[in-house]
Amino acid sequence: MAIERTLVIVKPDAVAKGVAGRIISRFEEAGLKILAAKMVHLTKARAAGFYAVHKDRPFYESLCTFMTQGPCVPMVLEGEDAIGRVREIMGATDPAKAAPGTIRREYASSIEANAVHGSDSPESAAFEIPYLFSTPEIFPRS
Ligand code: ADP
Ligand code: MG
């Protein structure tokens, strides 16, 4: 058990639906602290770089287009086992397979438009947090 930081994005589908606040509340209710948050409309190049790990997957192009269809809300969350706990609260990638009560089960529209992103490992978080936030945008809290 360790205090971790993770990168969460409320994706453009969830912002467009007007459920960003409800999604953010799920994380706050779980005791995770918001250290950083903003609204951004990603460019295609910025989305492509963020998801570069998926560049050979068949859904890559479509994913990058989806992530640029409107503004999203990236955040840095911190807490005990934050990376794994955020993944549990989010649910499986495919909302049809996501457990009842998870964000994706409740708010995702499809396997692509699935409402939320969360870093999948400490290595991913270490890449994703500085990809979207500069140090002065992150507010350490006790
Ligand atoms: P996760 O976000 O659960 O970590 P992945 O890292 O496998 O999932 O995929 C990144 C994102 O790509 C997903 O959240 C989803 O938006 C999209 N995606 C994943 N698999 C598919 C697919 N089979 N078809 C379309 N989009 C997909
Ligand atoms: Mg992933």
Coordinates of C-alpha atoms and ligand atoms in Angstrom, one line a residue:
M1 CA 0.0 0.0 0.0
A2 CA 1.4 3.4 -1.0
I3 CA 0.2 6.9 -1.7
E4 CA 0.0 7.1 -5.5
R5 CA -0.9 9.8 -8.1
T6 CA -2.9 8.9 -11.2
L7 CA -4.1 10.7 -14.3
V8 CA -7.9 10.6 -14.8
I9 CA -9.7 12.1 -17.8
V10 CA -13.4 12.8 -17.9
K11 CA -13.7 12.1 -21.6
P12 CA -15.5 14.3 -24.2
D13 CA -18.7 12.0 -24.2
A14 CA -19.2 12.5 -20.5
V15 CA -18.6 16.2 -20.6
A16 CA -21.1 16.5 -23.5
K17 CA -23.7 14.5 -21.6
G18 CA -23.3 16.8 -18.6
V19 CA -22.2 14.1 -16.2
A20 CA -18.6 15.4 -15.5
G21 CA -19.6 16.5 -12.0
R22 CA -21.2 13.2 -11.1
I23 CA -18.1 11.3 -12.3
I24 CA -15.7 13.6 -10.3
S25 CA -17.9 13.1 -7.2
R26 CA -17.4 9.3 -7.4
F27 CA -13.7 9.8 -6.9
E28 CA -14.1 12.4 -4.2
E29 CA -16.5 10.2 -2.4
A30 CA -13.9 7.4 -2.5
G31 CA -11.5 9.7 -0.6
L32 CA -9.3 10.5 -3.5
K33 CA -7.9 14.0 -3.5
I34 CA -8.0 16.3 -6.6
L35 CA -4.5 17.8 -7.0
A36 CA -5.1 19.2 -10.4
A37 CA -8.0 19.7 -12.9
K38 CA -8.7 21.7 -16.0
M39 CA -10.9 21.6 -19.1
V40 CA -9.0 21.2 -22.4
H41 CA -9.9 20.5 -26.0
L42 CA -7.1 18.2 -27.2
T43 CA -5.7 18.5 -30.6
K44 CA -5.4 15.4 -32.8
A45 CA -1.6 15.5 -32.3
R46 CA -1.9 15.8 -28.5
A47 CA -4.4 12.9 -28.3
A48 CA -2.2 10.8 -30.6
G49 CA 0.8 11.3 -28.3
F50 CA -1.2 10.6 -25.2
Y51 CA -2.4 7.3 -26.7
A52 CA 0.8 6.4 -28.5
V53 CA 1.0 3.1 -26.7
H54 CA -2.0 2.1 -28.8
K55 CA -0.7 3.3 -32.1
D56 CA -0.8 -0.2 -33.7
R57 CA -4.3 -1.1 -32.5
P58 CA -7.2 -1.0 -35.0
F59 CA -9.1 1.5 -32.9
Y60 CA -6.3 4.1 -32.6
E61 CA -7.4 6.5 -35.3
S62 CA -11.0 6.4 -34.2
L63 CA -10.0 6.8 -30.5
C64 CA -7.9 9.9 -31.3
T65 CA -10.8 11.4 -33.2
F66 CA -13.2 10.7 -30.4
M67 CA -10.9 12.3 -27.8
T68 CA -10.8 15.5 -29.9
Q69 CA -14.6 15.8 -30.5
G70 CA -15.1 18.2 -27.6
P71 CA -13.5 19.3 -24.4
C72 CA -12.4 16.9 -21.7
V73 CA -11.5 17.3 -18.0
P74 CA -8.1 15.8 -17.1
M75 CA -7.3 15.6 -13.4
V76 CA -4.5 14.4 -11.1
L77 CA -5.9 12.3 -8.2
E78 CA -3.9 11.2 -5.2
G79 CA -4.6 8.6 -2.5
E80 CA -3.8 5.2 -1.1
D81 CA -3.5 2.8 -4.1
A82 CA -5.0 5.5 -6.3
I83 CA -4.1 3.8 -9.6
G84 CA -5.9 0.5 -8.9
R85 CA -8.7 2.1 -7.0
V86 CA -9.5 4.4 -9.8
R87 CA -9.5 1.5 -12.2
E88 CA -12.0 -0.3 -10.0
I89 CA -14.3 2.7 -9.7
M90 CA -14.1 3.2 -13.5
G91 CA -15.0 -0.4 -14.4
A92 CA -14.1 -2.5 -17.4
T93 CA -13.2 -0.8 -20.8
D94 CA -16.4 -2.2 -22.4
P95 CA -19.4 -0.9 -20.5
A96 CA -21.3 -4.1 -21.2
K97 CA -18.7 -5.9 -19.1
A98 CA -18.3 -3.3 -16.4
A99 CA -19.6 -4.2 -13.0
P100 CA -22.8 -2.7 -11.6
G101 CA -22.1 0.6 -9.8
T102 CA -19.0 1.5 -11.8
I103 CA -18.7 4.7 -13.7
R104 CA -18.5 3.0 -17.1
R105 CA -21.5 0.8 -16.4
E106 CA -23.5 3.9 -15.5
Y107 CA -22.3 6.5 -18.0
A108 CA -20.4 5.0 -20.9
S109 CA -22.1 4.8 -24.3
S110 CA -19.8 2.3 -26.0
I111 CA -16.4 0.6 -25.7
E112 CA -14.9 3.7 -27.3
A113 CA -17.0 6.5 -25.7
N114 CA -16.5 5.1 -22.2
A115 CA -16.7 8.3 -20.1
V116 CA -13.4 8.1 -18.3
H117 CA -9.7 7.3 -18.5
G118 CA -7.4 6.2 -15.6
S119 CA -3.7 5.4 -15.7
D120 CA -3.2 1.6 -15.7
S121 CA 0.2 1.5 -13.9
P122 CA 2.7 3.6 -12.1
E123 CA 4.7 3.8 -15.3
S124 CA 1.6 5.1 -17.3
A125 CA 0.9 7.6 -14.6
A126 CA 4.5 8.8 -14.7
F127 CA 4.1 9.5 -18.4
E128 CA 0.5 10.8 -18.5
I129 CA 0.6 13.3 -15.6
P130 CA 3.4 15.5 -17.0
Y131 CA 2.0 15.0 -20.5
L132 CA -1.1 17.0 -19.4
F133 CA 0.0 19.0 -16.4
S134 CA 3.0 21.2 -15.6
T135 CA 4.3 21.2 -12.1
P136 CA 2.8 24.6 -11.1
E137 CA -0.7 23.2 -12.1
I138 CA -0.4 20.4 -9.5
F139 CA -1.3 21.4 -5.9
P140 CA 0.1 19.0 -3.3
R141 CA -2.3 18.6 -0.4
S142 CA -2.0 17.0 3.0
Ligands
ADP1 P1 -8.7 1.4 -20.7 O1 -9.2 2.8 -21.0 O2 -9.8 0.6 -20.0 O3 -7.4 1.3 -20.1 P2 -7.4 0.6 -23.2 O4 -6.2 1.2 -22.7 O5 -7.4 -0.8 -23.7 O6 -8.6 0.7 -22.2 O7 -8.0 1.4 -24.4 C1 -7.9 2.9 -24.4 C2 -9.2 3.4 -24.9 O8 -9.4 3.1 -26.3 C3 -10.4 2.9 -24.2 O9 -10.7 3.5 -23.0 C4 -11.5 3.2 -25.2 O10 -11.9 4.6 -25.3 C5 -10.7 2.8 -26.5 N1 -10.9 1.5 -26.9 C6 -10.4 0.4 -26.3 N2 -10.7 -0.8 -27.0 C7 -11.5 -0.4 -28.0 C8 -12.2 -1.1 -29.1 N3 -12.1 -2.4 -29.2 N4 -12.9 -0.3 -29.9 C9 -13.0 1.0 -29.9 N5 -12.3 1.7 -28.9 C10 -11.6 1.1 -28.0
MG2 MG -5.5 1.9 -20.9

